Short mmCIF file of N, CA and C in Angstrom, two decimals:
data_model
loop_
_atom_site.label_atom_id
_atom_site.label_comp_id
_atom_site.label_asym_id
_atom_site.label_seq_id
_atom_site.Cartn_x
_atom_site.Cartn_y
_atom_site.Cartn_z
N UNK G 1 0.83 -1.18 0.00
CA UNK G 1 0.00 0.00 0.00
C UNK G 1 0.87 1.24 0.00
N UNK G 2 0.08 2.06 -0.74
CA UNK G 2 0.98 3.64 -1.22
C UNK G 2 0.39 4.54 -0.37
N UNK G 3 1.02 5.26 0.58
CA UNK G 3 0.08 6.53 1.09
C UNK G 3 0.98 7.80 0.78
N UNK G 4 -0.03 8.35 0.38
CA UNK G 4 0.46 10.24 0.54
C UNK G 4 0.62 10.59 1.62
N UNK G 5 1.15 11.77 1.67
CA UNK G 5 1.37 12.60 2.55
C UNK G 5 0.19 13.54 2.82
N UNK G 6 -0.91 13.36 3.38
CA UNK G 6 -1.78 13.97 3.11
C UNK G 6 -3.00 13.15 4.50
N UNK G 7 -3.72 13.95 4.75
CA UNK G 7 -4.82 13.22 5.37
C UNK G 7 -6.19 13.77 4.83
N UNK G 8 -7.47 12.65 5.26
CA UNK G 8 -8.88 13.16 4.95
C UNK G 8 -9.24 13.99 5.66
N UNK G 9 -9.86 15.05 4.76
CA UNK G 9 -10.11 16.04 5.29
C UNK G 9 -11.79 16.11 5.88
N UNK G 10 -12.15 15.39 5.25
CA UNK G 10 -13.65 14.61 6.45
C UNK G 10 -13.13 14.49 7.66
N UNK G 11 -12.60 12.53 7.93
CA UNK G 11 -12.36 12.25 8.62
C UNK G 11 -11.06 12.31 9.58
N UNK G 12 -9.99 12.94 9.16
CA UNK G 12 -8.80 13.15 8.99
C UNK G 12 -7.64 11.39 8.77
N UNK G 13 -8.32 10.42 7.91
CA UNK G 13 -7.50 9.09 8.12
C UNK G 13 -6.44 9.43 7.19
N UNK G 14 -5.48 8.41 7.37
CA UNK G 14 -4.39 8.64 5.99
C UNK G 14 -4.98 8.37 4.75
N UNK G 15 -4.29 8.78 3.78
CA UNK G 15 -5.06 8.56 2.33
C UNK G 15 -3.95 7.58 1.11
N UNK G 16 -4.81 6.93 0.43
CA UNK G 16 -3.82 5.74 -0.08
C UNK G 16 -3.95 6.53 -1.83
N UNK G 17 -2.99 5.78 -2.19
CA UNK G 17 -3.30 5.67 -3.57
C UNK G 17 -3.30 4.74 -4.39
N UNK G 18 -4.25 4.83 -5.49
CA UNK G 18 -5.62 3.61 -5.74
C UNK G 18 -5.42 3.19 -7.10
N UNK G 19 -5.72 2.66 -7.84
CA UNK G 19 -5.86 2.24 -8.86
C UNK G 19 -6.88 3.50 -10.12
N UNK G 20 -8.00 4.45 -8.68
CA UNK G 20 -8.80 5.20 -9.46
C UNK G 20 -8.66 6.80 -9.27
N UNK G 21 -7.50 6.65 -7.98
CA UNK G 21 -7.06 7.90 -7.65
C UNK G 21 -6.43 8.16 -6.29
N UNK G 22 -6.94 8.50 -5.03
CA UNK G 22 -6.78 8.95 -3.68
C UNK G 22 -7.76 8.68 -2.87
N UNK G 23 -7.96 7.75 -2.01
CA UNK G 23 -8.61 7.55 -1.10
C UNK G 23 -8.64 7.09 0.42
N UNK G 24 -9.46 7.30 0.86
CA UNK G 24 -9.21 7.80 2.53
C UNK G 24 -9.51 6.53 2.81
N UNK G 25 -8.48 5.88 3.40
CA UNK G 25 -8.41 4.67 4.46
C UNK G 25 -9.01 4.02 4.84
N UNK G 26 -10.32 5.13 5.42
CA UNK G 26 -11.40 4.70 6.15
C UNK G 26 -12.74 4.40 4.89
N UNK G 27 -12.55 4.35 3.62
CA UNK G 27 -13.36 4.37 3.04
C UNK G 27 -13.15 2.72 2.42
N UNK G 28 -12.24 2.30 2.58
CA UNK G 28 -11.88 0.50 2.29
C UNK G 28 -12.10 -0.07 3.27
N UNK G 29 -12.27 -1.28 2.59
CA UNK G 29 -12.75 -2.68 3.18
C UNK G 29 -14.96 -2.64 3.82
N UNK G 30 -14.47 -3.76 4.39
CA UNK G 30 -16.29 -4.24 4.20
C UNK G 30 -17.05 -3.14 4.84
N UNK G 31 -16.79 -2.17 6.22
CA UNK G 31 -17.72 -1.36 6.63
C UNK G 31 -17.04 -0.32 6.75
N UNK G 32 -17.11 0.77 5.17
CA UNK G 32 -16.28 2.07 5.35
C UNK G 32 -17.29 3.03 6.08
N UNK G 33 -16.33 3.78 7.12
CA UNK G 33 -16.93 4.99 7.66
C UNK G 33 -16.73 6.50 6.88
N UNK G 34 -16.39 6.14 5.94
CA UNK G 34 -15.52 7.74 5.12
C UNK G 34 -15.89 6.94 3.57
N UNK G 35 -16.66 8.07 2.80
CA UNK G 35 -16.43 7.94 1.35
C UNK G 35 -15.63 9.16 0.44
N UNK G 36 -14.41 9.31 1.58
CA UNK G 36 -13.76 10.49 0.95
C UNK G 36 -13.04 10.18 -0.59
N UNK G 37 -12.87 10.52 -1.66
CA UNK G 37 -11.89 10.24 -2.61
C UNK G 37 -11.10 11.57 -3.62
N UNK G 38 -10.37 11.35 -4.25
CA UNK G 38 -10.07 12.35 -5.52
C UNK G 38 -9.73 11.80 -6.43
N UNK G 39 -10.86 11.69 -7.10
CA UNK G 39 -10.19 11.03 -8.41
C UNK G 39 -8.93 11.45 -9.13
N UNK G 40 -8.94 9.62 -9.98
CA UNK G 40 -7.03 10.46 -10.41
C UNK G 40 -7.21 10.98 -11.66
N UNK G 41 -8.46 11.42 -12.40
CA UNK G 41 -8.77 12.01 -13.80
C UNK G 41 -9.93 12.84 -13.26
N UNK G 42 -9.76 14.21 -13.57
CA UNK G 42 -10.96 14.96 -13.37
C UNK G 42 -11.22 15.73 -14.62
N UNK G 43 -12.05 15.71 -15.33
CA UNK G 43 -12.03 16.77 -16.78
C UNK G 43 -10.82 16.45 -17.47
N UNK G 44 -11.07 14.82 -18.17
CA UNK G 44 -9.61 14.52 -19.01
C UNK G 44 -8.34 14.97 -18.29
N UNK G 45 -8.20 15.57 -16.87
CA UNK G 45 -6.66 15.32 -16.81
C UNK G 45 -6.27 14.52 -15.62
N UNK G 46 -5.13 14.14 -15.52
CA UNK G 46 -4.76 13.52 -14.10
C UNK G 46 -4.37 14.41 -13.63
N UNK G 47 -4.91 13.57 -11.97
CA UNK G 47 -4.62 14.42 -11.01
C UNK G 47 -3.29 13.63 -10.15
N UNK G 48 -2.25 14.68 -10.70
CA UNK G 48 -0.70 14.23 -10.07
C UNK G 48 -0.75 13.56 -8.03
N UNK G 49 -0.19 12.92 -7.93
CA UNK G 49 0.63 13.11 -6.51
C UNK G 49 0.17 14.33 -6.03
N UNK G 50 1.57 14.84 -6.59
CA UNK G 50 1.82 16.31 -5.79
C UNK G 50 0.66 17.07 -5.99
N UNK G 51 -0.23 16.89 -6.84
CA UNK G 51 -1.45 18.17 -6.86
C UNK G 51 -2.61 17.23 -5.45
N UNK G 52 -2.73 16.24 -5.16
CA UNK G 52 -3.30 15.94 -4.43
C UNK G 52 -2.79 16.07 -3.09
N UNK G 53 -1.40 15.83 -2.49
CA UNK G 53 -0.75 16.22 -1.71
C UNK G 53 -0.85 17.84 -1.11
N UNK G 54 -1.00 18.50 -2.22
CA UNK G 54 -1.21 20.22 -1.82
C UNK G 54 -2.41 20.62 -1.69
N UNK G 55 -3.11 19.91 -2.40
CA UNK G 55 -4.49 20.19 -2.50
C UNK G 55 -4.78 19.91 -0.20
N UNK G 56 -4.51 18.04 -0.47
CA UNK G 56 -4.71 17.86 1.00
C UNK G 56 -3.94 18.73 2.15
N UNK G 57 -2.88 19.88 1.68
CA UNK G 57 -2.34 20.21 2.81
C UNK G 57 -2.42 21.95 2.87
N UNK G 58 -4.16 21.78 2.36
CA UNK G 58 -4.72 23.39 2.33
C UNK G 58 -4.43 23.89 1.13
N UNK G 59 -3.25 24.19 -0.13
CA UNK G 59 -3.05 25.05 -0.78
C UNK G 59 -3.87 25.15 -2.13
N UNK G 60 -4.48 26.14 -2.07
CA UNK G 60 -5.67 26.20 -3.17
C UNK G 60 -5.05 26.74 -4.55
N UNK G 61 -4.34 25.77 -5.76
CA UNK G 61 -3.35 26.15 -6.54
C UNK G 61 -4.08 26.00 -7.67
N UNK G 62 -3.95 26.97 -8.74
CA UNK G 62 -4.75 26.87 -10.13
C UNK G 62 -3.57 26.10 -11.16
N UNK G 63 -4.76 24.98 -11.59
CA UNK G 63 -4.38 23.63 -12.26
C UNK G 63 -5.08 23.85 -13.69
N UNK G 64 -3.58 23.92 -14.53
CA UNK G 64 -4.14 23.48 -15.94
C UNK G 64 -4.45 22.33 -16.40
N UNK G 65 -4.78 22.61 -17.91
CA UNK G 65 -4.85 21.18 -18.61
C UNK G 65 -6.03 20.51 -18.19
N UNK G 66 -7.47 21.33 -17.85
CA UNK G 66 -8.46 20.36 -17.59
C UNK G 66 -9.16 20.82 -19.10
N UNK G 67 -10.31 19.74 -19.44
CA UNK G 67 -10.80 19.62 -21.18
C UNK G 67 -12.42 19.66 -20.68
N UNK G 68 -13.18 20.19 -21.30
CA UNK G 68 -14.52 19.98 -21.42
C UNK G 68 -14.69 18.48 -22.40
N UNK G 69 -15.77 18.40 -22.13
CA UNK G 69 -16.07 17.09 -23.01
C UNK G 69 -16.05 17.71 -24.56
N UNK G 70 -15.85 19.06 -24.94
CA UNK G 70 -16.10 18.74 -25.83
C UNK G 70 -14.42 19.32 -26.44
N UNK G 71 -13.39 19.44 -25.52
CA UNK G 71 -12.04 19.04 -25.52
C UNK G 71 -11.80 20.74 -25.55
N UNK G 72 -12.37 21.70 -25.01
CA UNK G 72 -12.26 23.06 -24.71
C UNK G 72 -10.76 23.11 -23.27
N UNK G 73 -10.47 23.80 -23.50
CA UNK G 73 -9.29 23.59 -22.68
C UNK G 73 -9.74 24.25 -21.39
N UNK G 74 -9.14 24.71 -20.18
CA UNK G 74 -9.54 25.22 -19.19
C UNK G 74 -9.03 25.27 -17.74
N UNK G 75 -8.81 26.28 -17.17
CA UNK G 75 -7.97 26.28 -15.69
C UNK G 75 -8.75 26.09 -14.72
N UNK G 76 -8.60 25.75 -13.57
CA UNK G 76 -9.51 25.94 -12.34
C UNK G 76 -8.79 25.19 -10.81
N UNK G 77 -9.03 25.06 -9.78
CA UNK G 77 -8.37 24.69 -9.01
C UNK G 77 -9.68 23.75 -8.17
N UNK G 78 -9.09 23.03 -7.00
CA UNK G 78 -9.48 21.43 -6.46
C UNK G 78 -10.64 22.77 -5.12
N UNK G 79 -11.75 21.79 -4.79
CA UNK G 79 -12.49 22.20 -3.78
C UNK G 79 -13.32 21.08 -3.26
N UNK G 80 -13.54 21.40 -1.67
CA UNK G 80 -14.31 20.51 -1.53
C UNK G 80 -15.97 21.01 -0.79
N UNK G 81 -16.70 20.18 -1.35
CA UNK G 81 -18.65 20.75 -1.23
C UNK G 81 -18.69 19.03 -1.06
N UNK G 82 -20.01 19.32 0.04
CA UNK G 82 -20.94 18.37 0.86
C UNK G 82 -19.96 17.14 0.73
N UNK G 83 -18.40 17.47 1.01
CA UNK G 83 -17.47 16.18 1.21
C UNK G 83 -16.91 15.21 -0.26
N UNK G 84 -17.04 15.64 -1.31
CA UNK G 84 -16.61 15.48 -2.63
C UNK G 84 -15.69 16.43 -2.94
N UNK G 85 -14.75 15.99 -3.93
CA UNK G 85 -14.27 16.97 -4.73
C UNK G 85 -14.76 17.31 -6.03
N UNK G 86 -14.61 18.78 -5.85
CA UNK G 86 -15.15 19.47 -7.03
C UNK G 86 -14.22 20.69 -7.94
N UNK G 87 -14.46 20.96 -9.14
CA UNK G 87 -13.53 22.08 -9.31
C UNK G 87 -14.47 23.14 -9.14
N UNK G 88 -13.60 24.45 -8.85
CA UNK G 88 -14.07 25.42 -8.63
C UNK G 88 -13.12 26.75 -9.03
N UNK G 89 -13.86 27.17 -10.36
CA UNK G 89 -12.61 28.65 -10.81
C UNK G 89 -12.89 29.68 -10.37
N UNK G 90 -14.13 29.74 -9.59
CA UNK G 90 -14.05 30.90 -9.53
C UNK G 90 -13.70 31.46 -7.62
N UNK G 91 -12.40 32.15 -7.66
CA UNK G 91 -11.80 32.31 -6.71
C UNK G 91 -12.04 33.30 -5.17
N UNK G 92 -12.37 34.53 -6.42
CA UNK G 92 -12.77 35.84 -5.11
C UNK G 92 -13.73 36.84 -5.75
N UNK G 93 -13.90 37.67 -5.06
CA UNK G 93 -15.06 38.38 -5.78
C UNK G 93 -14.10 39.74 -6.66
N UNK G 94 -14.33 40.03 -7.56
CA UNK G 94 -13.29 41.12 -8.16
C UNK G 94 -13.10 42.51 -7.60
N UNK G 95 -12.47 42.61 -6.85
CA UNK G 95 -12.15 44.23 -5.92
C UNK G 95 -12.42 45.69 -7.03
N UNK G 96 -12.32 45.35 -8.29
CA UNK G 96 -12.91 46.91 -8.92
C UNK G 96 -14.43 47.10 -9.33
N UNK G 97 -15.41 45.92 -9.29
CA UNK G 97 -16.19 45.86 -9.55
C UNK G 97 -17.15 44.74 -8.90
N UNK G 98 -16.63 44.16 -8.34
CA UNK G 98 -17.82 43.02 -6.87
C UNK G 98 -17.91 41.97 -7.96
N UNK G 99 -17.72 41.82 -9.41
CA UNK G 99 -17.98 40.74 -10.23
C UNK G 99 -17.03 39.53 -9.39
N UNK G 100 -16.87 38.05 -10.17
CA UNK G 100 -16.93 36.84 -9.84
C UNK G 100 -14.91 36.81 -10.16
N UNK G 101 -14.11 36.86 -9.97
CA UNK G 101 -12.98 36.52 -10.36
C UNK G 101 -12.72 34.87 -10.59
N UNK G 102 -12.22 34.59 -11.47
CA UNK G 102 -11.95 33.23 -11.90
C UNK G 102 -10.59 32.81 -12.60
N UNK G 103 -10.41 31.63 -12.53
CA UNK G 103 -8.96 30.82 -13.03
C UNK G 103 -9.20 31.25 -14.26
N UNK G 104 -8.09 31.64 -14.89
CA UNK G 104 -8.02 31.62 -16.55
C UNK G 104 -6.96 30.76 -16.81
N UNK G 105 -6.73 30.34 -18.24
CA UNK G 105 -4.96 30.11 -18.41
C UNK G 105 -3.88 30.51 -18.68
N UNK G 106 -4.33 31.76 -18.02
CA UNK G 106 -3.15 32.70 -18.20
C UNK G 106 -3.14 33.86 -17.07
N UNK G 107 -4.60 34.13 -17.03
CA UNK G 107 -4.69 34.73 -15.76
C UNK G 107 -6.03 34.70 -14.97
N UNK G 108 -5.63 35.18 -13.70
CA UNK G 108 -6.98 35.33 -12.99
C UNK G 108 -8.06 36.62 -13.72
N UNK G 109 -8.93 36.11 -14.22
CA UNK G 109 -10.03 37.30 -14.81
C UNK G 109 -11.57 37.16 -14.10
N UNK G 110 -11.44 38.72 -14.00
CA UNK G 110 -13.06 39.26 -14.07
C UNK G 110 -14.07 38.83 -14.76
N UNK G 111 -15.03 38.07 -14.73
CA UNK G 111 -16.20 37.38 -15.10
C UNK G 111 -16.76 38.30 -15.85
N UNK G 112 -16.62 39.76 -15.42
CA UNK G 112 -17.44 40.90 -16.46
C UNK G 112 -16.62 41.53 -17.45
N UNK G 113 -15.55 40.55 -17.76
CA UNK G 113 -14.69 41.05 -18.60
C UNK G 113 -15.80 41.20 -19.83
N UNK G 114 -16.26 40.71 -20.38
CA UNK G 114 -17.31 40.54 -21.65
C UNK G 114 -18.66 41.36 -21.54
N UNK G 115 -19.02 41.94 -19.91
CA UNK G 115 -20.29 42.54 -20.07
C UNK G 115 -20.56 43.65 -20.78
N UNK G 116 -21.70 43.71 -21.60
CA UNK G 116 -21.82 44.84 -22.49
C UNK G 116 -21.94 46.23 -21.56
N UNK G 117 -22.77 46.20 -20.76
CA UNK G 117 -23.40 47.23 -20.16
C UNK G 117 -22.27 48.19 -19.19
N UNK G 118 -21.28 46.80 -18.55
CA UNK G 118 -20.12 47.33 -17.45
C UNK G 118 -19.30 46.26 -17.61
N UNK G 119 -18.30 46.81 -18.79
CA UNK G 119 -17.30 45.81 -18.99
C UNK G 119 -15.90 46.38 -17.51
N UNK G 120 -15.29 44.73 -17.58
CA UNK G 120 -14.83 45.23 -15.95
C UNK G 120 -12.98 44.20 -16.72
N UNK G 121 -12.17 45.32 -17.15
CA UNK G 121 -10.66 44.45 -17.50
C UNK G 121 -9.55 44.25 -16.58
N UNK G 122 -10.31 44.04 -15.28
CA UNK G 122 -9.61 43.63 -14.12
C UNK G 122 -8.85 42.79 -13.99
N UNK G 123 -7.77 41.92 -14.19
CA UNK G 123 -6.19 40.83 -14.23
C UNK G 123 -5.58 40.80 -13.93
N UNK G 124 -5.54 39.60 -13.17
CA UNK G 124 -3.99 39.23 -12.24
C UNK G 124 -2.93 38.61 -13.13
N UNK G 125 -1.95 38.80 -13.89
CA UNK G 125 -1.48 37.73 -14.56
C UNK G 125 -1.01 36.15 -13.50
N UNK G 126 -1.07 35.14 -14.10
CA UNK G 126 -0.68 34.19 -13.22
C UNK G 126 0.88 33.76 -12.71
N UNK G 127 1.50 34.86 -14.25
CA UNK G 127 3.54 34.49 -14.10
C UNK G 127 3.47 35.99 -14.26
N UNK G 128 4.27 36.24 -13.04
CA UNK G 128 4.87 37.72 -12.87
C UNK G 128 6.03 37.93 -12.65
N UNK G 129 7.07 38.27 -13.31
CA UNK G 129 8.73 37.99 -13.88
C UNK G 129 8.64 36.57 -12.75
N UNK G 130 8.16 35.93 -13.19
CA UNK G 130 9.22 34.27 -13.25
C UNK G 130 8.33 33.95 -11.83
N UNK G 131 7.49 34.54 -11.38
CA UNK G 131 6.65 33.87 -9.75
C UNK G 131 5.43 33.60 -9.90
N UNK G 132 5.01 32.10 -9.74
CA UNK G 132 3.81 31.74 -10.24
C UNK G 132 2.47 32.13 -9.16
N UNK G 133 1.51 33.53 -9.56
CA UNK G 133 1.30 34.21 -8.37
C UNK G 133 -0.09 32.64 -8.03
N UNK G 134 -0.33 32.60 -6.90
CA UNK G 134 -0.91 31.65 -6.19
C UNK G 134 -2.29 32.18 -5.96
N UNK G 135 -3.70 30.99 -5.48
CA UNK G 135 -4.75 31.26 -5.44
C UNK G 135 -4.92 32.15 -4.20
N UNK G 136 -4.71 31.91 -3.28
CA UNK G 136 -4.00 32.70 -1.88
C UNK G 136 -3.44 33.76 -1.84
N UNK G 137 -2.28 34.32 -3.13
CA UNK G 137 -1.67 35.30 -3.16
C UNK G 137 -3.34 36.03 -3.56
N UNK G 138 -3.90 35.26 -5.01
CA UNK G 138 -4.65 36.43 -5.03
C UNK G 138 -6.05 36.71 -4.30
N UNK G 139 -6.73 36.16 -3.55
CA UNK G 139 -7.62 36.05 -2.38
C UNK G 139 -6.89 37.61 -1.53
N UNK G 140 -5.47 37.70 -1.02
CA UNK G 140 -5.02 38.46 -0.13
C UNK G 140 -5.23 39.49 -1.13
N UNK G 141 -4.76 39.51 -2.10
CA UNK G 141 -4.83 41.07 -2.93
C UNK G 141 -5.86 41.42 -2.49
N UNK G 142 -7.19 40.72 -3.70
CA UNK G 142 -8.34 40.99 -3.90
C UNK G 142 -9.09 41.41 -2.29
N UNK G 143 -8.61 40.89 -1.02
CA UNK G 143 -9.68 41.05 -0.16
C UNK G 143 -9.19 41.68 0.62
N UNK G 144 -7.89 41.79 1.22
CA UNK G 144 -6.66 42.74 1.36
C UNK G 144 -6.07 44.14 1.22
N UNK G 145 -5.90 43.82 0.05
CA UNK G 145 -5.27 44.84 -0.67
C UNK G 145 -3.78 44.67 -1.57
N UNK G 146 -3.34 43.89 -0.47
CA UNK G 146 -2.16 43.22 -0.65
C UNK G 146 -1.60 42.05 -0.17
N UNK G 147 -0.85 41.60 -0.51
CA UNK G 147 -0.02 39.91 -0.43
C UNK G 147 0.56 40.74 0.77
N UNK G 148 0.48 39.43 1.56
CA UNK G 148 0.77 39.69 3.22
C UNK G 148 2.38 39.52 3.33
N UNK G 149 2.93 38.28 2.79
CA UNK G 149 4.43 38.16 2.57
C UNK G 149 5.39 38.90 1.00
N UNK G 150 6.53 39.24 1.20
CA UNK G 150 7.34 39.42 0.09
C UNK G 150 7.40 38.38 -0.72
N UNK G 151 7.37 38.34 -2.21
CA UNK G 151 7.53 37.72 -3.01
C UNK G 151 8.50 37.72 -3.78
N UNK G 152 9.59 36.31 -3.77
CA UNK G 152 10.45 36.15 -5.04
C UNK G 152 9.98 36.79 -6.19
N UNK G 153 11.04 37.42 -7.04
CA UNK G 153 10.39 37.65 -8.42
C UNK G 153 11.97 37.59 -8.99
N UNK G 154 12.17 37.66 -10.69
CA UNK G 154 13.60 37.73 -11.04
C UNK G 154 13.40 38.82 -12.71
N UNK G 155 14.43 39.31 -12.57
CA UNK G 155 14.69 39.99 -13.45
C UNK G 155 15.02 38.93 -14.80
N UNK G 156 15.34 39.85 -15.95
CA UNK G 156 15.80 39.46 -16.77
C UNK G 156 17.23 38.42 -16.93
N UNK G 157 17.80 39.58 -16.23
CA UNK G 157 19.39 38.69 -15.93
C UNK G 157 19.36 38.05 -14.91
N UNK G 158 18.58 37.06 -14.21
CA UNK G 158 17.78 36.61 -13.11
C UNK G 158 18.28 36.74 -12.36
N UNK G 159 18.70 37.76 -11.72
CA UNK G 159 18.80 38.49 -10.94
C UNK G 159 17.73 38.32 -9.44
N UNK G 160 17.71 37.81 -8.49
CA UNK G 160 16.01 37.94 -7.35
C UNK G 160 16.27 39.30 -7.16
N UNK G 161 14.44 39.55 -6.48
CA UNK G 161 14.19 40.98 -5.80
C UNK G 161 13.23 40.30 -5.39
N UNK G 162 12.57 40.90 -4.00
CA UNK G 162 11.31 40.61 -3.25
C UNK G 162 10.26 41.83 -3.28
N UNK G 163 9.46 41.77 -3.33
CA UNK G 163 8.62 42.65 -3.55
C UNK G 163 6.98 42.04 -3.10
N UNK G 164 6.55 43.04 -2.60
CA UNK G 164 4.83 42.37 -2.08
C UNK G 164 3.68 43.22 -3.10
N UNK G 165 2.70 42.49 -3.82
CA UNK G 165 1.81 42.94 -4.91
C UNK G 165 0.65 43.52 -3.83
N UNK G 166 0.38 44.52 -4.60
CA UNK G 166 -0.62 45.32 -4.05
C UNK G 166 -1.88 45.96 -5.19
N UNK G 167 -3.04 46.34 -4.70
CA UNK G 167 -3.54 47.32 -5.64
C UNK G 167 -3.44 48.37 -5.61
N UNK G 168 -3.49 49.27 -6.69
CA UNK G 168 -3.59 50.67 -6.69
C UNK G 168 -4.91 50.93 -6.26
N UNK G 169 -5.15 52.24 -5.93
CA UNK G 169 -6.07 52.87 -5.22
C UNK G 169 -7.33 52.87 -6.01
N UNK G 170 -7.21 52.70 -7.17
CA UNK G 170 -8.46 52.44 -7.84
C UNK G 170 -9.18 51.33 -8.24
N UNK G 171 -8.26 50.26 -7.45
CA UNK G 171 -8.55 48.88 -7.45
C UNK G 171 -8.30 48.46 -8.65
N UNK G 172 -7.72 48.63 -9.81
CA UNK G 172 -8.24 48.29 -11.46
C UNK G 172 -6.89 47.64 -12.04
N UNK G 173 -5.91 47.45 -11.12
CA UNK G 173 -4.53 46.75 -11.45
C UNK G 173 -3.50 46.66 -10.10
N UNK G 174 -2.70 46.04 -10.21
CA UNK G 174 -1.94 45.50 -8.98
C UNK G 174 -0.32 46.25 -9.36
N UNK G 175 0.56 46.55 -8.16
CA UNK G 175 1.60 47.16 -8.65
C UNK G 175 2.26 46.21 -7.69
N UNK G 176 3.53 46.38 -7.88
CA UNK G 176 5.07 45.76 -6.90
C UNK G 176 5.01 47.32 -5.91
N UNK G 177 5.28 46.69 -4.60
CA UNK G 177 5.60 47.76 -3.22
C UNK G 177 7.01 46.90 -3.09
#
């Protein structure tokens, strides 16, 4: 038997890995008390180890490479509702306009990016010189103001600098402090 590093987040048992994906300990053999699982394919893609590992140890990370059935490509990150896993893109509410912020594949976007009436071109990019900004980083912006810790970033001549992302005062883009 294979276990992750990881526990159920129901029940908190260790979690194995399966033939169909990740499952909680307590959910095998003849009288399971836990039907926790994660599948190891969600929307045509697998779901790695390590994305289940982070997923189980809190970090809410936007995951490419998921496909609609009808092979539409698409970002979104792992959640869990009434004890299943589910995906869920859409992250925080958008700080310039209260719209829906969501995973893109490229960046975090405003849901009203497209509205006719109150178009809203609010964007986090997701790679900002070379730091892959996180679902967490942007939750703190958006609800915040700003990323609570300094962030790696690298120059051209990769060079590091730390720097903490913030919004400008008009809420409508994020700067380096």
């Amino acid at each position: 038997m294979h276990y992750i590093n990881g526990v159920c987040p129901i029940c908190g048992g260790k979690m194995r890995k399966t033939s169909k994906g990740y499952r909680c300990e307590n959910s095998i053999g003849e009288h399971p008390s836990c039907d926790f699982m994660i599948p190891g394919i969600i929307c045509n893609r697998r779901i790695t180890e390590q994305d289940a590992v982070a997923f189980l140890n809190g970090k809410h990370i936007a995951l490419e490479g998921f496909a609609s059935n009808e092979w539409k490509m698409f970002a979104s990150s792992l959640s869990i509702a009434e004890g299943k896993v589910k995906l869920e893109s859409r992250i925080t509410k958008c700080p310039h306009c209260g719209g829906d912020l969501h995973v893109g594949l490229k960046a975090y976007n405003c849901a009203n990016y497209r509205n006719a009436e109150h178009p809203c071109k609010f964007s986090i990019w997701r790679n900002i010189s070379g730091h892959t900004v996180s679902v967490e980083e942007v939750k703190q912006i958006c609800e915040q103001g700003v990323t609570r810790d300094s962030i790696e970033f690298y120059k051209e001549d990769g060079t590091v600098y730390y720097k903490r992302l913030q919004l400008t005062p008009e809420k409508d883009r994020i700067i380096m402090i």
